């Protein structure tokens, strides 16, 4: 591939929704800014929007389409002269565009001689909407008068403080014992990383206020107490993690009082006693759709710790990429970690024609896991199987049944993207992969995905159909075979309960979960892992992503649940319905106030609540090529989720939260 260094072409895209008289129109206008005419070219675009395979196209044709990567060709014999334009309009999409990030986020040309030319690209415009596009976190201003005298997120269980002392320059930590010394060191590293020049931890010679730190009886695992007196401050807890959280609270109080002394104080006396409402307070990060370097992940973990979030669900594989080093199968990262023109995985979701992507070496994973442990965070890796495996299958094609014919498609438009439950090779490969992951991740909890298997999965595989006949009978196998080459998953993930795909997936999950249990591990899965009711409920948990009601029903069946409904807790969803907001819309929208006030167990019985592990927000990365979009979508909503997980429901207050949220850190600070 030869890539021209300077863009001689510009692309503008526009969106017009369907009306009573007109079909929807997604128009792409290419301008030739060069001094040479071109012909026989293809325009390649990618972004979250997916062109419907059966699309009607004006001005050209859809030459190729894989998920959100589309290639348009002009009419035969068409010549694009210098300073002239060519417009191609698609009248069919997998879903209508709702936000400016839904449109194309990368574009390039493949010229007649095979060379690749970059194309300058402007954000997609909606016809009739000229609002300024929004990027960057919304930082709520700190008011002159706040509902509370101290700045703490998430809000503690009891705050009984009084008086105002001169705001100290910093905190001089005086730990007693190994656990306290470790907590003090972790806190010092945290604030030095997040707030490098503030000197939050400093010795008494530099004006640090003495803070005694020690283990005491009578505390839960993450509970702590802070006592303020004329002599200084004392932090007590039953564990190292509790001491660490107490210091985070103290650090927040100090930063608030120091940066906004007219609004917040540093207490002279009194006590704060605190412990979390829920044990699982998680954040999921999809690093398959967009890659985040180890440095980004580590800084993100520090922000999680500042919010007292304690689970990091690391989504390491999907159709678009494989992101973790596996020694037994180096081709997983050699092939699956990179996207680009002419590569097995093409440019997707805003990645350009040049090879782009990356993966985490084992050394990098160990760094992340070690840091997380210091911050009180357990890391849960996810390898998404048996669906969402397009990249994996490009790297290890022998996982496909050699006799398989035809195609089935996932909701995201990937063909034949599921590893085969009927092949012995599947389990040989997966068990080697899982053994390597178990060695890396100390929490011994492995998430295996199990979501969004297409209704027609394996319908053209003789091996799968033979196995389905054995376990479900000839009738079920025959019915499943009829789904071959039938397009499903066009506008939403299929419900597969009772289908041949569900039966085969259950066979697969039962074996994988049993293997993980034999290694002493808990198995995590999305709620579809309940298909067939075959996994051991005592050694697994589910992430309920569809609705609170669906999670409640699964809890009623005895599954341990982490609640993360897409309508509210998926942080890739936009903050409002406005076109100018970035993000997705397939599950709805959720601004920070809506997320903050959401009850994750509304309508649950006491028996169902007994199966609740906690809550989790999920960061899916399709729209986040632009890191300013990441900031816009994640902050301050991640802090709102943190307060739901930590603060007692009756003590939550949106007015208080909004007054304090502007003091919380963001990842990029991009605009």
GROMACS .gro file of C-alpha atoms in nm, residues 162-416:
model
  255
  162UNK     CA    1  -1.790   2.131   6.266
  163UNK     CA    2  -1.564   2.429   6.285
  164UNK     CA    3  -1.316   2.558   6.032
  165UNK     CA    4  -0.941   2.536   6.058
  166UNK     CA    5  -0.689   2.705   5.836
  167UNK     CA    6  -0.664   2.500   5.519
  168UNK     CA    7  -0.345   2.296   5.542
  169UNK     CA    8  -0.092   2.309   5.263
  170UNK     CA    9  -0.095   1.932   5.245
  171UNK     CA   10  -0.115   1.610   5.442
  172UNK     CA   11   0.179   1.468   5.639
  173UNK     CA   12   0.097   1.098   5.662
  174UNK     CA   13   0.209   0.906   5.973
  175UNK     CA   14   0.123   0.541   5.911
  176UNK     CA   15   0.149   0.273   6.179
  177UNK     CA   16   0.208  -0.079   6.055
  178UNK     CA   17   0.255  -0.244   5.717
  179UNK     CA   18  -0.105  -0.204   5.594
  180UNK     CA   19  -0.107   0.165   5.681
  181UNK     CA   20   0.233   0.219   5.519
  182UNK     CA   21   0.110   0.050   5.200
  183UNK     CA   22  -0.209   0.258   5.195
  184UNK     CA   23  -0.012   0.579   5.248
  185UNK     CA   24   0.225   0.490   4.966
  186UNK     CA   25  -0.060   0.408   4.728
  187UNK     CA   26  -0.237   0.733   4.811
  188UNK     CA   27   0.081   0.934   4.765
  189UNK     CA   28   0.141   0.780   4.424
  190UNK     CA   29  -0.223   0.843   4.331
  191UNK     CA   30  -0.229   1.214   4.409
  192UNK     CA   31   0.117   1.269   4.264
  193UNK     CA   32  -0.012   1.122   3.937
  194UNK     CA   33  -0.354   1.290   3.923
  195UNK     CA   34  -0.256   1.627   4.076
  196UNK     CA   35   0.117   1.643   4.019
  197UNK     CA   36   0.192   2.000   4.129
  198UNK     CA   37  -0.051   2.028   4.420
  199UNK     CA   38   0.166   1.862   4.682
  200UNK     CA   39  -0.126   1.698   4.856
  201UNK     CA   40   0.112   1.468   5.042
  202UNK     CA   41   0.398   1.663   5.198
  203UNK     CA   42   0.591   1.655   5.522
  204UNK     CA   43   0.537   1.883   5.820
  205UNK     CA   44   0.841   2.091   5.724
  206UNK     CA   45   0.648   2.196   5.412
  207UNK     CA   46   0.326   2.268   5.598
  208UNK     CA   47   0.172   1.922   5.597
  209UNK     CA   48  -0.100   1.857   5.855
  210UNK     CA   49  -0.023   1.545   6.064
  211UNK     CA   50  -0.247   1.252   5.969
  212UNK     CA   51  -0.225   0.939   6.181
  213UNK     CA   52  -0.313   0.623   5.993
  214UNK     CA   53  -0.373   0.281   6.144
  215UNK     CA   54  -0.568  -0.045   6.151
  216UNK     CA   55  -0.848  -0.082   6.406
  217UNK     CA   56  -1.120  -0.332   6.488
  218UNK     CA   57  -1.487  -0.301   6.406
  219UNK     CA   58  -1.473  -0.205   6.038
  220UNK     CA   59  -1.596  -0.375   5.722
  221UNK     CA   60  -1.355  -0.450   5.438
  222UNK     CA   61  -1.389  -0.110   5.267
  223UNK     CA   62  -1.511   0.094   5.566
  224UNK     CA   63  -1.315   0.373   5.737
  225UNK     CA   64  -1.343   0.659   5.983
  226UNK     CA   65  -1.180   1.004   5.985
  227UNK     CA   66  -1.153   1.202   6.310
  228UNK     CA   67  -1.067   1.572   6.308
  229UNK     CA   68  -0.921   1.742   6.618
  230UNK     CA   69  -0.695   2.025   6.719
  231UNK     CA   70  -0.397   1.789   6.707
  232UNK     CA   71  -0.456   1.682   6.349
  233UNK     CA   72  -0.644   1.405   6.174
  234UNK     CA   73  -0.667   1.030   6.235
  235UNK     CA   74  -0.781   0.777   5.975
  236UNK     CA   75  -0.883   0.431   6.094
  237UNK     CA   76  -1.000   0.120   5.910
  238UNK     CA   77  -0.994  -0.257   5.931
  239UNK     CA   78  -0.802  -0.309   5.607
  240UNK     CA   79  -0.547  -0.145   5.384
  241UNK     CA   80  -0.824  -0.070   5.131
  242UNK     CA   81  -1.035   0.103   5.394
  243UNK     CA   82  -0.741   0.321   5.495
  244UNK     CA   83  -0.680   0.407   5.129
  245UNK     CA   84  -1.043   0.511   5.081
  246UNK     CA   85  -1.027   0.723   5.396
  247UNK     CA   86  -0.728   0.905   5.253
  248UNK     CA   87  -0.910   0.960   4.923
  249UNK     CA   88  -1.193   1.125   5.114
  250UNK     CA   89  -0.946   1.338   5.310
  251UNK     CA   90  -0.769   1.436   4.988
  252UNK     CA   91  -1.099   1.544   4.833
  253UNK     CA   92  -1.183   1.756   5.138
  254UNK     CA   93  -0.843   1.923   5.118
  255UNK     CA   94  -0.865   1.994   4.744
  256UNK     CA   95  -1.214   2.141   4.779
  257UNK     CA   96  -1.120   2.367   5.068
  258UNK     CA   97  -0.798   2.478   4.905
  259UNK     CA   98  -0.939   2.555   4.560
  260UNK     CA   99  -1.275   2.698   4.675
  261UNK     CA  100  -1.228   2.833   5.030
  262UNK     CA  101  -1.538   3.052   4.995
  263UNK     CA  102  -1.749   2.737   4.943
  264UNK     CA  103  -1.581   2.452   5.131
  265UNK     CA  104  -1.395   2.420   5.460
  266UNK     CA  105  -1.143   2.191   5.622
  267UNK     CA  106  -1.310   2.072   5.947
  268UNK     CA  107  -1.166   2.159   6.285
  269UNK     CA  108  -1.334   1.873   6.467
  270UNK     CA  109  -1.580   1.590   6.426
  271UNK     CA  110  -1.594   1.256   6.247
  272UNK     CA  111  -1.676   1.093   5.915
  273UNK     CA  112  -1.775   0.726   5.916
  274UNK     CA  113  -1.821   0.553   5.588
  275UNK     CA  114  -1.868   0.226   5.402
  276UNK     CA  115  -2.010   0.140   5.060
  277UNK     CA  116  -2.369   0.046   4.987
  278UNK     CA  117  -2.267  -0.213   4.725
  279UNK     CA  118  -1.967  -0.441   4.696
  280UNK     CA  119  -1.935  -0.430   4.315
  281UNK     CA  120  -1.886  -0.079   4.181
  282UNK     CA  121  -1.757  -0.130   3.833
  283UNK     CA  122  -1.651   0.027   3.508
  284UNK     CA  123  -1.620  -0.160   3.181
  285UNK     CA  124  -1.385  -0.032   2.911
  286UNK     CA  125  -1.399  -0.159   2.553
  287UNK     CA  126  -1.046  -0.146   2.412
  288UNK     CA  127  -1.131  -0.352   2.102
  289UNK     CA  128  -1.325  -0.089   1.906
  290UNK     CA  129  -1.070   0.179   1.996
  291UNK     CA  130  -0.729   0.106   2.144
  292UNK     CA  131  -0.614   0.279   2.463
  293UNK     CA  132  -0.243   0.269   2.542
  294UNK     CA  133  -0.127   0.129   2.874
  295UNK     CA  134  -0.060   0.483   3.000
  296UNK     CA  135  -0.421   0.579   2.928
  297UNK     CA  136  -0.553   0.270   3.105
  298UNK     CA  137  -0.339   0.334   3.411
  299UNK     CA  138  -0.449   0.695   3.441
  300UNK     CA  139  -0.809   0.586   3.397
  301UNK     CA  140  -0.765   0.340   3.684
  302UNK     CA  141  -0.644   0.622   3.905
  303UNK     CA  142  -0.960   0.818   3.824
  304UNK     CA  143  -1.169   0.512   3.912
  305UNK     CA  144  -0.992   0.493   4.248
  306UNK     CA  145  -1.059   0.863   4.314
  307UNK     CA  146  -1.428   0.773   4.265
  308UNK     CA  147  -1.394   0.466   4.494
  309UNK     CA  148  -1.485   0.234   4.208
  310UNK     CA  149  -1.343  -0.112   4.269
  311UNK     CA  150  -1.396  -0.327   3.957
  312UNK     CA  151  -1.235  -0.278   3.614
  313UNK     CA  152  -1.399  -0.492   3.347
  314UNK     CA  153  -1.140  -0.493   3.065
  315UNK     CA  154  -1.307  -0.584   2.733
  316UNK     CA  155  -1.004  -0.722   2.549
  317UNK     CA  156  -1.154  -0.878   2.237
  318UNK     CA  157  -1.437  -0.826   1.993
  319UNK     CA  158  -1.508  -0.853   1.622
  320UNK     CA  159  -1.291  -0.549   1.554
  321UNK     CA  160  -0.972  -0.654   1.737
  322UNK     CA  161  -0.787  -0.883   1.976
  323UNK     CA  162  -0.587  -0.686   2.234
  324UNK     CA  163  -0.391  -0.917   2.466
  325UNK     CA  164  -0.070  -1.113   2.409
  326UNK     CA  165  -0.116  -1.490   2.413
  327UNK     CA  166   0.211  -1.681   2.388
  328UNK     CA  167   0.052  -1.997   2.250
  329UNK     CA  168  -0.109  -1.808   1.962
  330UNK     CA  169   0.104  -1.508   1.857
  331UNK     CA  170  -0.108  -1.465   1.544
  332UNK     CA  171  -0.392  -1.337   1.763
  333UNK     CA  172  -0.209  -1.008   1.805
  334UNK     CA  173  -0.004  -1.024   1.486
  335UNK     CA  174  -0.325  -1.036   1.284
  336UNK     CA  175  -0.608  -0.947   1.518
  337UNK     CA  176  -0.466  -0.638   1.686
  338UNK     CA  177  -0.430  -0.430   1.371
  339UNK     CA  178  -0.669  -0.275   1.122
  340UNK     CA  179  -0.586  -0.116   0.790
  341UNK     CA  180  -0.640  -0.119   0.416
  342UNK     CA  181  -0.551  -0.459   0.275
  343UNK     CA  182  -0.525  -0.622   0.619
  344UNK     CA  183  -0.747  -0.913   0.730
  345UNK     CA  184  -0.939  -0.663   0.944
  346UNK     CA  185  -1.009  -0.346   0.741
  347UNK     CA  186  -1.031   0.009   0.874
  348UNK     CA  187  -1.329   0.031   1.110
  349UNK     CA  188  -1.484   0.293   1.335
  350UNK     CA  189  -1.266   0.579   1.228
  351UNK     CA  190  -0.933   0.398   1.189
  352UNK     CA  191  -0.764   0.503   0.867
  353UNK     CA  192  -0.600   0.307   0.585
  354UNK     CA  193  -0.260   0.289   0.752
  355UNK     CA  194  -0.213   0.000   1.000
  356UNK     CA  195  -0.343   0.110   1.339
  357UNK     CA  196  -0.431  -0.050   1.669
  358UNK     CA  197  -0.216  -0.228   1.924
  359UNK     CA  198  -0.225  -0.479   2.204
  360UNK     CA  199  -0.117  -0.526   2.564
  361UNK     CA  200   0.191  -0.732   2.623
  362UNK     CA  201   0.195  -0.960   2.925
  363UNK     CA  202   0.434  -0.719   3.092
  364UNK     CA  203   0.187  -0.434   3.035
  365UNK     CA  204  -0.101  -0.642   3.174
  366UNK     CA  205   0.099  -0.718   3.487
  367UNK     CA  206   0.168  -0.345   3.532
  368UNK     CA  207  -0.203  -0.267   3.504
  369UNK     CA  208  -0.304  -0.547   3.743
  370UNK     CA  209  -0.039  -0.443   3.995
  371UNK     CA  210  -0.147  -0.079   3.986
  372UNK     CA  211  -0.512  -0.176   4.016
  373UNK     CA  212  -0.434  -0.381   4.324
  374UNK     CA  213  -0.262  -0.084   4.485
  375UNK     CA  214  -0.575   0.123   4.415
  376UNK     CA  215  -0.822  -0.127   4.560
  377UNK     CA  216  -0.944  -0.232   4.214
  378UNK     CA  217  -0.994  -0.588   4.094
  379UNK     CA  218  -0.945  -0.642   3.720
  380UNK     CA  219  -1.187  -0.868   3.529
  381UNK     CA  220  -1.063  -0.951   3.177
  382UNK     CA  221  -1.317  -1.029   2.908
  383UNK     CA  222  -1.256  -1.245   2.606
  384UNK     CA  223  -1.588  -1.234   2.421
  385UNK     CA  224  -1.688  -1.581   2.298
  386UNK     CA  225  -1.845  -1.761   2.118
  387UNK     CA  226  -1.976  -1.457   1.927
  388UNK     CA  227  -1.795  -1.132   1.848
  389UNK     CA  228  -1.497  -1.335   1.724
  390UNK     CA  229  -1.437  -1.199   1.372
  391UNK     CA  230  -1.082  -1.079   1.449
  392UNK     CA  231  -1.003  -1.403   1.632
  393UNK     CA  232  -1.118  -1.608   1.335
  394UNK     CA  233  -0.904  -1.405   1.097
  395UNK     CA  234  -0.606  -1.494   1.314
  396UNK     CA  235  -0.695  -1.860   1.371
  397UNK     CA  236  -0.913  -1.965   1.075
  398UNK     CA  237  -0.891  -2.334   1.166
  399UNK     CA  238  -1.149  -2.264   1.435
  400UNK     CA  239  -1.404  -2.256   1.153
  401UNK     CA  240  -1.563  -2.583   1.037
  402UNK     CA  241  -1.386  -2.658   0.704
  403UNK     CA  242  -1.714  -2.792   0.569
  404UNK     CA  243  -1.912  -2.479   0.661
  405UNK     CA  244  -2.092  -2.299   0.380
  406UNK     CA  245  -2.304  -1.988   0.348
  407UNK     CA  246  -2.320  -1.688   0.574
  408UNK     CA  247  -2.488  -1.551   0.883
  409UNK     CA  248  -2.440  -1.199   1.013
  410UNK     CA  249  -2.415  -1.041   1.355
  411UNK     CA  250  -2.610  -0.730   1.450
  412UNK     CA  251  -2.294  -0.529   1.380
  413UNK     CA  252  -2.272  -0.671   1.029
  414UNK     CA  253  -1.988  -0.921   1.067
  415UNK     CA  254  -2.022  -1.248   0.874
  416UNK     CA  255  -1.963  -1.586   1.039
   0.00000   0.00000   0.00000
